[in-house]
mmCIF file with all atom_site columns, C-alpha atoms in Angstrom:
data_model
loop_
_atom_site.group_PDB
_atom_site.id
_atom_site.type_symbol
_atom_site.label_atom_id
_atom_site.label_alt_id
_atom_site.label_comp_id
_atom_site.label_asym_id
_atom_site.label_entity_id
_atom_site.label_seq_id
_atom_site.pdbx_PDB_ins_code
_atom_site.Cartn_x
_atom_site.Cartn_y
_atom_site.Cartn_z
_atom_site.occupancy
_atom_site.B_iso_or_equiv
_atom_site.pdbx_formal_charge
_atom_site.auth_seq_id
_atom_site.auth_comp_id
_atom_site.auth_asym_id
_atom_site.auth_atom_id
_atom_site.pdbx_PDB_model_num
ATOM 1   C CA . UNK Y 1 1   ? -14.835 -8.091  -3.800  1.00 0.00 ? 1   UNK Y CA 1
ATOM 2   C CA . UNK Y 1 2   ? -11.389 -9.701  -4.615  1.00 0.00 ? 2   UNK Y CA 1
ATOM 3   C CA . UNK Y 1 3   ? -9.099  -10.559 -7.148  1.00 0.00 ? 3   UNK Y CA 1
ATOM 4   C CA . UNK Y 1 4   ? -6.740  -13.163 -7.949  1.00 0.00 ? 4   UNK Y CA 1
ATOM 5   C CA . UNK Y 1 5   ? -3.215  -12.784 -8.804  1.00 0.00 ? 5   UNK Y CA 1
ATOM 6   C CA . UNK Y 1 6   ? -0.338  -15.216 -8.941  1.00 0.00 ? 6   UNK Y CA 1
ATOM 7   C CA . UNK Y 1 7   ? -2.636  -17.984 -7.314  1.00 0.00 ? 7   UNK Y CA 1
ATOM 8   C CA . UNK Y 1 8   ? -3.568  -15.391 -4.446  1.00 0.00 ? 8   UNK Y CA 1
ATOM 9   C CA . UNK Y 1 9   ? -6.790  -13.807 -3.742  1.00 0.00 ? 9   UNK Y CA 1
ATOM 10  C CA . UNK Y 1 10  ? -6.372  -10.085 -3.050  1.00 0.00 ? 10  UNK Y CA 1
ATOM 11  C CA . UNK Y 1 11  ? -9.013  -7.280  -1.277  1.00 0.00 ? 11  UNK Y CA 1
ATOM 12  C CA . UNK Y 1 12  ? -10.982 -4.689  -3.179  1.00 0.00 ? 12  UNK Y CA 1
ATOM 13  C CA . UNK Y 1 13  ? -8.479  -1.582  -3.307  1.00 0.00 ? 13  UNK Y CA 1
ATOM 14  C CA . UNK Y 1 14  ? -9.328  1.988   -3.115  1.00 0.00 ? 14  UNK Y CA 1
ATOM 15  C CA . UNK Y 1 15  ? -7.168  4.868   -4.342  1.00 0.00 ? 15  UNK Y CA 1
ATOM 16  C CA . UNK Y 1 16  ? -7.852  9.062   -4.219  1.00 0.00 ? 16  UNK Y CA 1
ATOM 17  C CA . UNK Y 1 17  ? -7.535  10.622  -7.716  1.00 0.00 ? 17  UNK Y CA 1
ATOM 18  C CA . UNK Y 1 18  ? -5.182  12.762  -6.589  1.00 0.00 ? 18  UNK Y CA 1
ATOM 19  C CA . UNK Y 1 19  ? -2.603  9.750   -5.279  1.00 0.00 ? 19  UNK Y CA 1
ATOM 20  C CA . UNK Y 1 20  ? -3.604  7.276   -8.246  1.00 0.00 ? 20  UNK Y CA 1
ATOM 21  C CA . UNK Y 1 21  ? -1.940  10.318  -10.659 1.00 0.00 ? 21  UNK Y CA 1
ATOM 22  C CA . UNK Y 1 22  ? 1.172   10.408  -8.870  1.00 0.00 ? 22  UNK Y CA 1
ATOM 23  C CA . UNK Y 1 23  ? 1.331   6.945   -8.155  1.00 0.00 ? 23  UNK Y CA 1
ATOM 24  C CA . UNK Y 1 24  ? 0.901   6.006   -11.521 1.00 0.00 ? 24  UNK Y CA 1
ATOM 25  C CA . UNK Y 1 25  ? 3.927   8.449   -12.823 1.00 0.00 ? 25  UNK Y CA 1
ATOM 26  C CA . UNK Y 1 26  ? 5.966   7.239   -9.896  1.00 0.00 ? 26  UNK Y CA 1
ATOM 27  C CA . UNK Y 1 27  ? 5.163   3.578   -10.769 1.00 0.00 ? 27  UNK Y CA 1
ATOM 28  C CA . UNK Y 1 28  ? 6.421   4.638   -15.128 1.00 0.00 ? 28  UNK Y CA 1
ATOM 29  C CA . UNK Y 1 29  ? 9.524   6.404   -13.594 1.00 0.00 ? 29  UNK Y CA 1
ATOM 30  C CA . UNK Y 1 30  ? 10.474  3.553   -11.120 1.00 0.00 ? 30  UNK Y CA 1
ATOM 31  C CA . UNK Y 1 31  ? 10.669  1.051   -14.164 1.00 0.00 ? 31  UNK Y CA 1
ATOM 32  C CA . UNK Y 1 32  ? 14.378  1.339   -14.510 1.00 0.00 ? 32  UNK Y CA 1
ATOM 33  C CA . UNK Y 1 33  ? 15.571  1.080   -11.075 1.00 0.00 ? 33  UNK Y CA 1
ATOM 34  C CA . UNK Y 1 34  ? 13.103  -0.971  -9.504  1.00 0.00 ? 34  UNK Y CA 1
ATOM 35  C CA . UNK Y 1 35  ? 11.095  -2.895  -11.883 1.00 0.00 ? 35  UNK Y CA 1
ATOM 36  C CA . UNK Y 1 36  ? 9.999   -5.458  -9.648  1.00 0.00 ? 36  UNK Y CA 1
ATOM 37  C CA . UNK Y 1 37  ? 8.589   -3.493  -7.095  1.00 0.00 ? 37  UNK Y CA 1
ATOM 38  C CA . UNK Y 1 38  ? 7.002   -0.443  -9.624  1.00 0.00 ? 38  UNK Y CA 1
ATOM 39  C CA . UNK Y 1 39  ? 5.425   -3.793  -11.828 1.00 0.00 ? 39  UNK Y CA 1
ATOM 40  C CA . UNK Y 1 40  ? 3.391   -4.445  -8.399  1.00 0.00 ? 40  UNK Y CA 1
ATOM 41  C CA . UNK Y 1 41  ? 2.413   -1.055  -7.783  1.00 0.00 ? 41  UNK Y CA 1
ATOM 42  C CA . UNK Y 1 42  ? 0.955   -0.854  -11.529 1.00 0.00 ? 42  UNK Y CA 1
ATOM 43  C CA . UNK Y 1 43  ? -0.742  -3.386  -10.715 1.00 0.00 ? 43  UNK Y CA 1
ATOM 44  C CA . UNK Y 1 44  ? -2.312  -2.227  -7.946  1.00 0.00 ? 44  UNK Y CA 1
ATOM 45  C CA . UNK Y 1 45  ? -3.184  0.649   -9.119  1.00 0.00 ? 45  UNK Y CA 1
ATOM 46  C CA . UNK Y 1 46  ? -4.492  -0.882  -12.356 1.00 0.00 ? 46  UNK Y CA 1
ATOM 47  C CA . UNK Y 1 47  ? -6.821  -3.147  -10.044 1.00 0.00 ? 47  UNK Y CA 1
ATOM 48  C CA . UNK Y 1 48  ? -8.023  0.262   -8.070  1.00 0.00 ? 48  UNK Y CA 1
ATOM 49  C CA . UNK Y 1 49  ? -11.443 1.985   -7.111  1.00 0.00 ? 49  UNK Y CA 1
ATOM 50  C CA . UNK Y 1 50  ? -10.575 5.268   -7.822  1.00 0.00 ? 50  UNK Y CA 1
ATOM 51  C CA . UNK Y 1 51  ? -12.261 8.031   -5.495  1.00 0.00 ? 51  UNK Y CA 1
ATOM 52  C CA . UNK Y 1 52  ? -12.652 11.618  -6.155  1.00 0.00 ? 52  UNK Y CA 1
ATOM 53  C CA . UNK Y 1 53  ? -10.212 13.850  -2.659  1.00 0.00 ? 53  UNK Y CA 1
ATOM 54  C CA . UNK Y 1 54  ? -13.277 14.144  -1.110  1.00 0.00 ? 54  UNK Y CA 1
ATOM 55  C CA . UNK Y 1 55  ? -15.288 10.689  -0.649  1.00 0.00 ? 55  UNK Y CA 1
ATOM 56  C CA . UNK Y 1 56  ? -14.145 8.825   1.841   1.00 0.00 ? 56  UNK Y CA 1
ATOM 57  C CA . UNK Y 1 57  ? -16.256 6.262   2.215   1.00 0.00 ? 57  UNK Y CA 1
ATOM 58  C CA . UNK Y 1 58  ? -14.732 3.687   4.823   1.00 0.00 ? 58  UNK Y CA 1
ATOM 59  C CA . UNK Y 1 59  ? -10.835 3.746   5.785   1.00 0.00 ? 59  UNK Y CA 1
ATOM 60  C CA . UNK Y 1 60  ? -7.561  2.825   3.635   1.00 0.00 ? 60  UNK Y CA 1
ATOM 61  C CA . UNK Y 1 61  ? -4.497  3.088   3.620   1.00 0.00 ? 61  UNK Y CA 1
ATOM 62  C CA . UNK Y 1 62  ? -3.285  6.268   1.635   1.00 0.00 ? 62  UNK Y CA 1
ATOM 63  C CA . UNK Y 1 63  ? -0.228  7.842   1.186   1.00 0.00 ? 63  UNK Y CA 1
ATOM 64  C CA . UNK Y 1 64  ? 1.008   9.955   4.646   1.00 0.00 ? 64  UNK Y CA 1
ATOM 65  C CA . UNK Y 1 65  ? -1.226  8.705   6.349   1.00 0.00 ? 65  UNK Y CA 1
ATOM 66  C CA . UNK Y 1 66  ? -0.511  6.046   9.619   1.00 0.00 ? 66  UNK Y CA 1
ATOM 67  C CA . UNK Y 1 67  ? -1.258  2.355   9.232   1.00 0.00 ? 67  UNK Y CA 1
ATOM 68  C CA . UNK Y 1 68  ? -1.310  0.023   12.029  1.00 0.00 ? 68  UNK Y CA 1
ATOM 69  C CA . UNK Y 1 69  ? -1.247  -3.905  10.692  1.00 0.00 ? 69  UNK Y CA 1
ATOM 70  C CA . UNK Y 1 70  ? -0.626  -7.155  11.881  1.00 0.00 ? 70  UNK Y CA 1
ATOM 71  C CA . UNK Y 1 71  ? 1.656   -9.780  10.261  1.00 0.00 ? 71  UNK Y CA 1
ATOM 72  C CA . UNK Y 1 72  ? -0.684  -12.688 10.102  1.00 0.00 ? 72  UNK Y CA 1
ATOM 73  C CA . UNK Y 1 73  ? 2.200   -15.587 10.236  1.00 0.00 ? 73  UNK Y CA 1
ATOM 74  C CA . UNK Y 1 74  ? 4.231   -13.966 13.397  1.00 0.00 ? 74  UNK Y CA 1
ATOM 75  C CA . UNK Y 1 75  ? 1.436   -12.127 14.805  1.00 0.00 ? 75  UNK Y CA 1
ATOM 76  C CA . UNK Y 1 76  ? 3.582   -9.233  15.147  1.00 0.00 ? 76  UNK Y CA 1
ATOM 77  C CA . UNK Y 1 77  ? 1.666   -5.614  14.894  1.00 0.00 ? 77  UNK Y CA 1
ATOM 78  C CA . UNK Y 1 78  ? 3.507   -2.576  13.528  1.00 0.00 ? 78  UNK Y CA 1
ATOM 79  C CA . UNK Y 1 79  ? 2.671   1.327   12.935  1.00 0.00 ? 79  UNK Y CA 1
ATOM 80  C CA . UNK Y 1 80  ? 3.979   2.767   10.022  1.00 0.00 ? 80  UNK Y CA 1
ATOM 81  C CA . UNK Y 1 81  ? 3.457   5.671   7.641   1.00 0.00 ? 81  UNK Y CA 1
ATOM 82  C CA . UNK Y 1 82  ? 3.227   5.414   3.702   1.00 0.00 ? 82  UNK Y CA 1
ATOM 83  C CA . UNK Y 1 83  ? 5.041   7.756   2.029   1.00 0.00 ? 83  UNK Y CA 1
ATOM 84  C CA . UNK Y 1 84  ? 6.784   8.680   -1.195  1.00 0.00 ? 84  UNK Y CA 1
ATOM 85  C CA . UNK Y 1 85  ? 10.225  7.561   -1.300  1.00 0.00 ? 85  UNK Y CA 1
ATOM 86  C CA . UNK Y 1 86  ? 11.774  10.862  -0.740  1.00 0.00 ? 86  UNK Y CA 1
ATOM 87  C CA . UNK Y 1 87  ? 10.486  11.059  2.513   1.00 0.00 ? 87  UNK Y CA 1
ATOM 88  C CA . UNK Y 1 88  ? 11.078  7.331   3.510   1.00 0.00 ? 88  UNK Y CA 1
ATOM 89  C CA . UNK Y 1 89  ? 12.807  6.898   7.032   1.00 0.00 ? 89  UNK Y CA 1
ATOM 90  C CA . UNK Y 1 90  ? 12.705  3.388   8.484   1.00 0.00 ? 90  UNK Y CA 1
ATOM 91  C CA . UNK Y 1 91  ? 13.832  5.265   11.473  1.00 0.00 ? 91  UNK Y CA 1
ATOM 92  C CA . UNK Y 1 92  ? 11.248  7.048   11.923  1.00 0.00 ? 92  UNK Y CA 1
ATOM 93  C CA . UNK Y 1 93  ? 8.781   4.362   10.759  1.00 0.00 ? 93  UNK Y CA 1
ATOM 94  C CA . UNK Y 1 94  ? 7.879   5.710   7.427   1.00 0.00 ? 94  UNK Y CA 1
ATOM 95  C CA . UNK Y 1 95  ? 8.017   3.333   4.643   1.00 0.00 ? 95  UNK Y CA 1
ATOM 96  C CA . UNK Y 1 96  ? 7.994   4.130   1.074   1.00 0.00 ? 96  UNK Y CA 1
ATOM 97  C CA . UNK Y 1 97  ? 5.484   3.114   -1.499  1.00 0.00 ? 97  UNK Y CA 1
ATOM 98  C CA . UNK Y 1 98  ? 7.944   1.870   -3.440  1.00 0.00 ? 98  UNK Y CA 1
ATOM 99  C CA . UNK Y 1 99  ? 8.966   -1.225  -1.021  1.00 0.00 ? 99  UNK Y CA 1
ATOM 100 C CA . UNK Y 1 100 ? 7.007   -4.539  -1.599  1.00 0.00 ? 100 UNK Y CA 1
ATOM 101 C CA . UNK Y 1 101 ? 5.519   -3.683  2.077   1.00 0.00 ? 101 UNK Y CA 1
ATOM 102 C CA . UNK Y 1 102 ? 4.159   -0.174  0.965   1.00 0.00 ? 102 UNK Y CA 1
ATOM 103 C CA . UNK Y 1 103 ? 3.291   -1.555  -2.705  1.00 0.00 ? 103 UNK Y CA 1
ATOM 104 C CA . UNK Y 1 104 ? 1.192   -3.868  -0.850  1.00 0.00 ? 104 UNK Y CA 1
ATOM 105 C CA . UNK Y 1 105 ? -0.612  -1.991  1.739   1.00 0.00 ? 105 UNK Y CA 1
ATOM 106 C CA . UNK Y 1 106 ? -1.739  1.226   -0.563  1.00 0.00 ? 106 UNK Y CA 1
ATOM 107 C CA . UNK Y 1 107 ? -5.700  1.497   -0.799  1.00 0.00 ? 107 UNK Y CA 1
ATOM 108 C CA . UNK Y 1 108 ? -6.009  -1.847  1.547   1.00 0.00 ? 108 UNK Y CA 1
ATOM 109 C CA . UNK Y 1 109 ? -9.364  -1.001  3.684   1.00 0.00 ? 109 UNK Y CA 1
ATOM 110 C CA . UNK Y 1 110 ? -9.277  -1.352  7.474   1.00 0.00 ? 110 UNK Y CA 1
ATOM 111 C CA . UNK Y 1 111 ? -9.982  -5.569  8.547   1.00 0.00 ? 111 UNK Y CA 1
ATOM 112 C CA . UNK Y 1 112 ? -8.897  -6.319  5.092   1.00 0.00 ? 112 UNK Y CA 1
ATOM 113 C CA . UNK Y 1 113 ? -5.357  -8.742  4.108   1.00 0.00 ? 113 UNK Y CA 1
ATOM 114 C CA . UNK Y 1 114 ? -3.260  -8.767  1.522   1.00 0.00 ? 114 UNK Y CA 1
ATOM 115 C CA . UNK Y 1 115 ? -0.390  -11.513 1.010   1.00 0.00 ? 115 UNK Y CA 1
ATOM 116 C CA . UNK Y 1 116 ? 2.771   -9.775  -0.516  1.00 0.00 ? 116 UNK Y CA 1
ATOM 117 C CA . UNK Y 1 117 ? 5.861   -11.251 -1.582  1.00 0.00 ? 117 UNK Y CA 1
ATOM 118 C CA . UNK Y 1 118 ? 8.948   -10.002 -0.090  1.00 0.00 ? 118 UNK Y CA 1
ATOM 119 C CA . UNK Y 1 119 ? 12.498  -9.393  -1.946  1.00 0.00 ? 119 UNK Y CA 1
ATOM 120 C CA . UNK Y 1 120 ? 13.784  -12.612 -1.260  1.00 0.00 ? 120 UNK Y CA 1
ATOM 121 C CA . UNK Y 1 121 ? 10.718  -13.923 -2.557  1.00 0.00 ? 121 UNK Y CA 1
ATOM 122 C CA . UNK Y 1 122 ? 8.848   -15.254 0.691   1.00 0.00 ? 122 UNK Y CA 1
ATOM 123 C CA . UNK Y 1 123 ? 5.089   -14.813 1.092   1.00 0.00 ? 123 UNK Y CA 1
ATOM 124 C CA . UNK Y 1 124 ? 3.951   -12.432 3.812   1.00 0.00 ? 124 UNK Y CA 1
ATOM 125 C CA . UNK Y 1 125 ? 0.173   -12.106 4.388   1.00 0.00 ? 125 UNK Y CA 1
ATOM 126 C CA . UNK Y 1 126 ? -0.823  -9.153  6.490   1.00 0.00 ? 126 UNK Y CA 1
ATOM 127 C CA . UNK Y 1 127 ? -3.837  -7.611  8.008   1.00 0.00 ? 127 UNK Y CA 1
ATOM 128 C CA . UNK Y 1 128 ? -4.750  -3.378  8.321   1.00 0.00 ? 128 UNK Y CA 1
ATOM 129 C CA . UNK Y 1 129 ? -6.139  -2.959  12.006  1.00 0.00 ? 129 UNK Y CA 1
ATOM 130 C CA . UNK Y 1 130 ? -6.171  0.893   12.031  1.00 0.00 ? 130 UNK Y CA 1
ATOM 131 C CA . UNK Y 1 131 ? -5.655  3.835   9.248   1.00 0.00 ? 131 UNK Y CA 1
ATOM 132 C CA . UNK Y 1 132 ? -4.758  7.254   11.138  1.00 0.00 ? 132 UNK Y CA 1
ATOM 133 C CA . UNK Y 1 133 ? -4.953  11.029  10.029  1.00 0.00 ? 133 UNK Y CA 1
ATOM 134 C CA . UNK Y 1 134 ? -2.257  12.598  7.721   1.00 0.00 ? 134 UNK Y CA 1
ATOM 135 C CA . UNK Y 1 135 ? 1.598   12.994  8.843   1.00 0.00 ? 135 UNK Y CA 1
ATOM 136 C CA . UNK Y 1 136 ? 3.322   15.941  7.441   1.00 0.00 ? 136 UNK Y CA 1
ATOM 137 C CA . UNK Y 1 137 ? 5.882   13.940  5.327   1.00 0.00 ? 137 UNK Y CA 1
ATOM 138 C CA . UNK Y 1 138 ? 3.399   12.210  2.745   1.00 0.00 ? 138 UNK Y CA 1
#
């Protein structure tokens, strides 16, 4: 199932409880400073199949967890790790959920794309290839 928003269609999303809570209060705190980006995550999170911790029934992205994807237009793949934005590193390849990238990928299922729009307002479409176990800085 998808949806369609600003003329593009988007995947069927899917969130755990426990990261749709904090999510959500990140998303209401996030207004202020970056409205842009938190106004996407609300919305993904609005659009959400919400799962109890424990049902897991095919792979997505969630938060500390590793996400290999593939940027459709350049064909480039990277591996990255969404976490909360106190324990974003570009560095160390993990991205916060609060970047249009990690707004983007959260709850995206494994073979499913997303197109995103980036800060300077050019359309990215990528693709989720892999989704690997939890890394200790979620």
């Amino acid at each position: 199932m998808t949806t369609r928003s600003a003329g593009r269609l988007k995947p069927r999303i899917t969130i755990l409880a426990a990261d749709h809570e904090r999510l959500s209060t990140l998303a209401r705190a996030a207004t202020n400073t970056v409205p842009d980006v938190a106004a996407v995550l609300s919305e993904e999170l609005d659009r959400a199949r919400i799962v109890a911790d424990t049902k897991r029934a095919h792979p997505f992205v969630r938060m500390g967890h590793e996400v290999e994807f593939r940027d459709d237009a350049a064909g480039t793949v990277r591996k990255v790790t969404l976490v909360y934005p106190e324990n974003a590193d570009i560095g160390q390849g993990r991205i916060s959920v609060l970047t249009p990238i990690g707004a983007a990928l959260i709850g995206v299922g494994v073979g499913e794309s997303i197109s995103w729009e980036t800060r300077n307002g050019e359309i990215k479409r990528l693709t989720v290839l892999q989704v690997g176990g939890d890394e200790a800085a979620a």
